[in-house]
């Protein structure tokens, strides 16, 4: 059993880059605390945000966290590109490089893509199905705080104790105690566990919300496509995350308690980690990709002023993708000796996924056909997605051929492939969604002109960064190499890639500037429906009042709001307004987040007795929740009427 | 939404919030099935990796396992009786049978702890072999679930005692009973595929 880490080993010392980050973190924390105190904002922060159970605010907190994590993960990406921009550089040591690519991978997938999409799901799903909240508002807040707790734990690793360094896949035996004895990979096991529990509960919450809280007339086959894709993604979450929970639990047991699930010395099986990891890891890719597909469906339909082409085939294809996603995991380790029969089977299932995905691409194209297309930034991102994602898909089919994969396996070709899938398939979608739904969240649109800068810089930079990697991979450069010798013919390509990543970063900076600019200067005079939308979220005010709908809308067909507008039934009758029931705020989820962070930290450092003592606080939280009979409150008719009058004009 | 009550349904289903909680719990049980399936799969992969340590035949005692099984199956039955009394709106009956279920649960945990101590005494710890690591992980997760269920039941007994049978408490009783039956089903699998198979093969 581990006897814990001593106090003197806690702070990471000796690296100037890390020292600079430590100082920066310290100064930022002081600045935040001082600012909140100076402007007297503590109670506002507590009341409006930390204890909130409003799905829209929770969604916005997820999105803020996701954008910040994108910055962190992007910096890691830049550091890697800078390090390999020329042969023989020593900007990062090999150990530091290992830590950076590990952090980059984990953060991008779990702390950037996931929260951004779950954040959007939170904001939009209840609105699209005409509901007042999610099924379990307090659980929703708890999900957020657990995600946040996991993210914070993971992020402080590089200054306190030492960062994980075995890659985002953390294969055994490398990730075991024998080869990485420091606490870094404990952080991996514990922080992902905590965040994962939060994600699982989000999945359950969305499933019940969508099944049970749809407004009158909103049958399943009338749901907007974003809701559909999020629904299926939630089902995948419930099916896949428990596998990861168990795998991470084993990892923690092996590392902290000396068991032998994955460690060879006691008869354990390292390949079992690879199987469990990818049984979760591959579906995970679709958990983030499917809602992104939903976003494109919404935006393309709205901006073409047509309904989505082949709605039911879209639904069938996402269900197909969801099922297939669980059946392909071995394609991540064809070279690890599964044998030709197994490899062939998984080769075929993998290629099959291209069928429903291709179907979707054609549906989007047909939706645009003969449409009156409106070129906003949201639409531009959706358009750019199609060709870039297709490159990712085609190279994916190349990788799916088991025999050929012996050539590309773990080369930069693979790195190029998955960035060509994930960046258009997730990041472009998130950008598109933010431009599209920003007015719904904040009551103003982002600046379209700055948005163009963002778009072009990001797209040019993206292709310049990742296109060379295909060729580098074919020239034999393996992934995760921290440096290389001169004369391999890689230098020009790597230099282009580095330059590209700088342009990419400039694109991201333009996006941040756009947010800043729009907050300060953008007109607050946008209607509730700036894009002439088709779905119910546009039927209510922008930004949305906390009770969402004064009277729950009634749906008579697909594209409900579009139909209402055509039939002239968007109005509200004053006499029909009733008191609205709302859930009360609660401090318990935040408290639980804090407790989980503390327990997590003790476990990371293998201080088992303190961890045990602190974990009793988890039960305190659970008991507090169980004995809490707060039934929420009602928003009175007068208040609803007044709020509605202020944005509708007359009533 | 919070106001509508459908009197034609059993009490635990009458409000929309209750229906959602129960459905949500079913979905959660779906996740639990995946969780235990993964634990079982790992056990099957590793069950022969004893690396010279104690094997299943060395360790398992049929009599003890039968007693454990008997206790847990009985507790599932008494839990069912609690639901039966709840449907008859008999608060004292509910309290009685929940308390009996809880006591049986505690007996189960107590016996399992003794079993583990016995194993450790014969040199079969989690660290001995991959077989034992996976065995303890599986049994331990189940045992932890039962322990949590006992604490949860206690909380609910207190709430029923204080508030009687309301929409909220009946829903809570119903959900904890689902949980309890689920743990019983998992145990049947453990009984069959871990103990019986381990002793026979
Ligand atoms: C912001 C621009 C980005 C840059 C410059 C960048 C750069 C890189 C580089 C150079 C690697 C390879 C590390 C190596 O093999 O040595 C890498 C790996 C990776 N990237 Fe990115 N990336 C970016 C964005 C993203 C995004 C948006 C995602 C996911 C949504 C992502 C996910 C990953 C993953 C999962 C890995 C594998 C990490 C590992 O090898 O363990 N990246 N990235
Ligand atoms: Cu995969």
Short mmCIF file of C-alpha atoms in Angstrom, two decimals, chain B residues 8-176:
data_model
loop_
_atom_site.label_atom_id
_atom_site.label_comp_id
_atom_site.label_asym_id
_atom_site.label_seq_id
_atom_site.Cartn_x
_atom_site.Cartn_y
_atom_site.Cartn_z
CA UNK B 8 -55.52 6.56 -10.82
CA UNK B 9 -51.90 5.45 -10.39
CA UNK B 10 -50.15 3.99 -7.36
CA UNK B 11 -49.07 6.77 -5.04
CA UNK B 12 -45.39 6.71 -5.99
CA UNK B 13 -46.31 7.43 -9.63
CA UNK B 14 -48.86 10.15 -9.08
CA UNK B 15 -46.80 13.29 -9.70
CA UNK B 16 -44.77 13.98 -12.78
CA UNK B 17 -41.66 14.56 -10.72
CA UNK B 18 -42.07 11.11 -9.18
CA UNK B 19 -42.44 9.50 -12.58
CA UNK B 20 -39.30 11.22 -13.73
CA UNK B 21 -37.35 10.18 -10.66
CA UNK B 22 -38.36 6.56 -11.12
CA UNK B 23 -37.53 6.58 -14.82
CA UNK B 24 -34.22 8.27 -14.05
CA UNK B 25 -33.45 5.56 -11.57
CA UNK B 26 -34.15 2.88 -14.16
CA UNK B 27 -31.70 4.58 -16.50
CA UNK B 28 -29.20 4.71 -13.66
CA UNK B 29 -29.69 0.98 -13.16
CA UNK B 30 -28.85 0.58 -16.84
CA UNK B 31 -25.52 2.24 -16.11
CA UNK B 32 -25.09 -0.04 -13.11
CA UNK B 33 -25.61 -3.09 -15.31
CA UNK B 34 -22.78 -1.92 -17.55
CA UNK B 35 -20.63 -1.29 -14.48
CA UNK B 36 -21.13 -4.77 -13.08
CA UNK B 37 -20.83 -6.35 -16.51
CA UNK B 38 -17.39 -4.77 -16.80
CA UNK B 39 -16.42 -6.08 -13.37
CA UNK B 40 -17.60 -9.57 -14.32
CA UNK B 41 -15.79 -9.45 -17.66
CA UNK B 42 -12.58 -8.54 -15.90
CA UNK B 43 -13.08 -11.37 -13.44
CA UNK B 44 -13.56 -13.84 -16.28
CA UNK B 45 -10.42 -12.61 -18.01
CA UNK B 46 -8.35 -12.93 -14.86
CA UNK B 47 -9.90 -15.82 -12.97
CA UNK B 48 -7.13 -18.29 -13.84
CA UNK B 49 -4.30 -15.88 -13.07
CA UNK B 50 -3.62 -17.16 -9.58
CA UNK B 51 0.20 -17.09 -9.94
CA UNK B 52 0.68 -19.74 -7.26
CA UNK B 53 -1.63 -18.05 -4.74
CA UNK B 54 -4.88 -19.49 -3.40
CA UNK B 55 -7.44 -20.57 -5.99
CA UNK B 56 -11.20 -20.49 -5.93
CA UNK B 57 -11.34 -24.11 -4.74
CA UNK B 58 -8.97 -23.32 -1.89
CA UNK B 59 -11.04 -20.43 -0.67
CA UNK B 60 -14.78 -20.76 -1.18
CA UNK B 61 -16.91 -22.52 1.45
CA UNK B 62 -20.26 -23.69 0.15
CA UNK B 63 -22.06 -23.40 3.49
CA UNK B 64 -21.11 -19.73 4.00
CA UNK B 65 -22.05 -18.79 0.48
CA UNK B 66 -25.43 -20.46 0.83
CA UNK B 67 -26.09 -18.55 4.05
CA UNK B 68 -25.11 -15.26 2.39
CA UNK B 69 -27.39 -16.02 -0.52
CA UNK B 70 -30.24 -17.00 1.77
CA UNK B 71 -29.93 -13.76 3.76
CA UNK B 72 -29.93 -11.57 0.68
CA UNK B 73 -32.79 -13.37 -1.03
CA UNK B 74 -34.87 -13.12 2.13
CA UNK B 75 -34.13 -9.41 2.34
CA UNK B 76 -35.38 -8.96 -1.19
CA UNK B 77 -38.58 -10.71 -0.14
CA UNK B 78 -39.06 -8.51 2.93
CA UNK B 79 -38.37 -5.48 0.79
CA UNK B 80 -41.18 -6.65 -1.47
CA UNK B 81 -43.42 -6.89 1.58
CA UNK B 82 -42.60 -3.29 2.41
CA UNK B 83 -43.82 -2.22 -1.03
CA UNK B 84 -46.91 -4.36 -0.58
CA UNK B 85 -47.70 -2.57 2.69
CA UNK B 86 -46.99 0.76 1.04
CA UNK B 87 -49.62 0.03 -1.61
CA UNK B 88 -52.07 -0.77 1.22
CA UNK B 89 -51.14 2.55 2.76
CA UNK B 90 -49.99 0.87 5.97
CA UNK B 91 -47.23 3.06 7.35
CA UNK B 92 -46.28 0.80 10.25
CA UNK B 93 -46.05 -2.21 7.96
CA UNK B 94 -43.72 -0.28 5.69
CA UNK B 95 -41.53 0.75 8.60
CA UNK B 96 -41.43 -2.78 9.97
CA UNK B 97 -40.46 -4.48 6.72
CA UNK B 98 -37.95 -1.83 5.74
CA UNK B 99 -36.32 -2.25 9.15
CA UNK B 100 -36.21 -6.03 8.72
CA UNK B 101 -34.68 -5.61 5.26
CA UNK B 102 -32.10 -3.27 6.70
CA UNK B 103 -31.15 -5.71 9.45
CA UNK B 104 -30.79 -8.52 6.94
CA UNK B 105 -28.62 -6.25 4.83
CA UNK B 106 -26.40 -5.57 7.80
CA UNK B 107 -26.17 -9.28 8.54
CA UNK B 108 -25.08 -9.86 4.96
CA UNK B 109 -22.37 -7.22 5.18
CA UNK B 110 -21.19 -8.50 8.53
CA UNK B 111 -20.85 -12.01 7.19
CA UNK B 112 -19.07 -10.84 4.09
CA UNK B 113 -16.58 -8.92 6.20
CA UNK B 114 -15.85 -12.06 8.19
CA UNK B 115 -15.46 -13.97 4.95
CA UNK B 116 -12.92 -11.43 3.71
CA UNK B 117 -11.01 -11.59 7.00
CA UNK B 118 -10.94 -15.34 6.69
CA UNK B 119 -9.56 -15.10 3.13
CA UNK B 120 -6.89 -12.65 4.18
CA UNK B 121 -5.90 -14.96 7.02
CA UNK B 122 -5.25 -17.74 4.54
CA UNK B 123 -3.00 -15.41 2.57
CA UNK B 124 -5.49 -14.35 -0.08
CA UNK B 125 -5.22 -10.54 -0.25
CA UNK B 126 -6.02 -8.18 -3.10
CA UNK B 127 -2.32 -7.92 -3.79
CA UNK B 128 -1.67 -11.66 -4.05
CA UNK B 129 -2.73 -12.28 -7.63
CA UNK B 130 -4.71 -10.87 -10.51
CA UNK B 131 -7.45 -13.40 -9.78
CA UNK B 132 -7.83 -12.08 -6.25
CA UNK B 133 -7.62 -8.44 -7.32
CA UNK B 134 -10.52 -8.92 -9.69
CA UNK B 135 -12.45 -11.02 -7.17
CA UNK B 136 -12.19 -8.42 -4.41
CA UNK B 137 -13.03 -5.66 -6.86
CA UNK B 138 -16.23 -7.44 -7.87
CA UNK B 139 -17.32 -8.57 -4.41
CA UNK B 140 -16.19 -5.31 -2.84
CA UNK B 141 -18.19 -3.20 -5.28
CA UNK B 142 -21.27 -5.28 -4.59
CA UNK B 143 -20.68 -5.13 -0.84
CA UNK B 144 -20.18 -1.38 -0.97
CA UNK B 145 -23.45 -1.05 -2.84
CA UNK B 146 -25.23 -3.07 -0.16
CA UNK B 147 -23.66 -0.93 2.57
CA UNK B 148 -24.82 2.21 0.83
CA UNK B 149 -28.26 0.69 0.44
CA UNK B 150 -28.45 0.07 4.19
CA UNK B 151 -27.58 3.68 4.97
CA UNK B 152 -30.03 4.89 2.37
CA UNK B 153 -32.79 2.72 3.83
CA UNK B 154 -32.12 4.14 7.28
CA UNK B 155 -32.49 7.68 5.90
CA UNK B 156 -35.78 6.70 4.29
CA UNK B 157 -37.11 4.98 7.41
CA UNK B 158 -36.49 8.21 9.32
CA UNK B 159 -38.29 10.23 6.66
CA UNK B 160 -41.30 7.91 6.58
CA UNK B 161 -41.42 7.97 10.37
CA UNK B 162 -41.44 11.77 10.37
CA UNK B 163 -43.64 12.47 7.38
CA UNK B 164 -45.76 9.41 6.81
CA UNK B 165 -46.55 8.07 3.36
CA UNK B 166 -46.57 11.03 0.98
CA UNK B 167 -45.92 11.35 -2.75
CA UNK B 168 -42.28 11.98 -1.98
CA UNK B 169 -41.66 9.27 0.59
CA UNK B 170 -43.49 6.56 -1.34
CA UNK B 171 -41.42 7.40 -4.37
CA UNK B 172 -38.25 7.13 -2.31
CA UNK B 173 -39.30 3.80 -0.86
CA UNK B 174 -40.08 2.47 -4.30
CA UNK B 175 -36.73 3.58 -5.70
CA UNK B 176 -34.72 2.10 -2.86
#
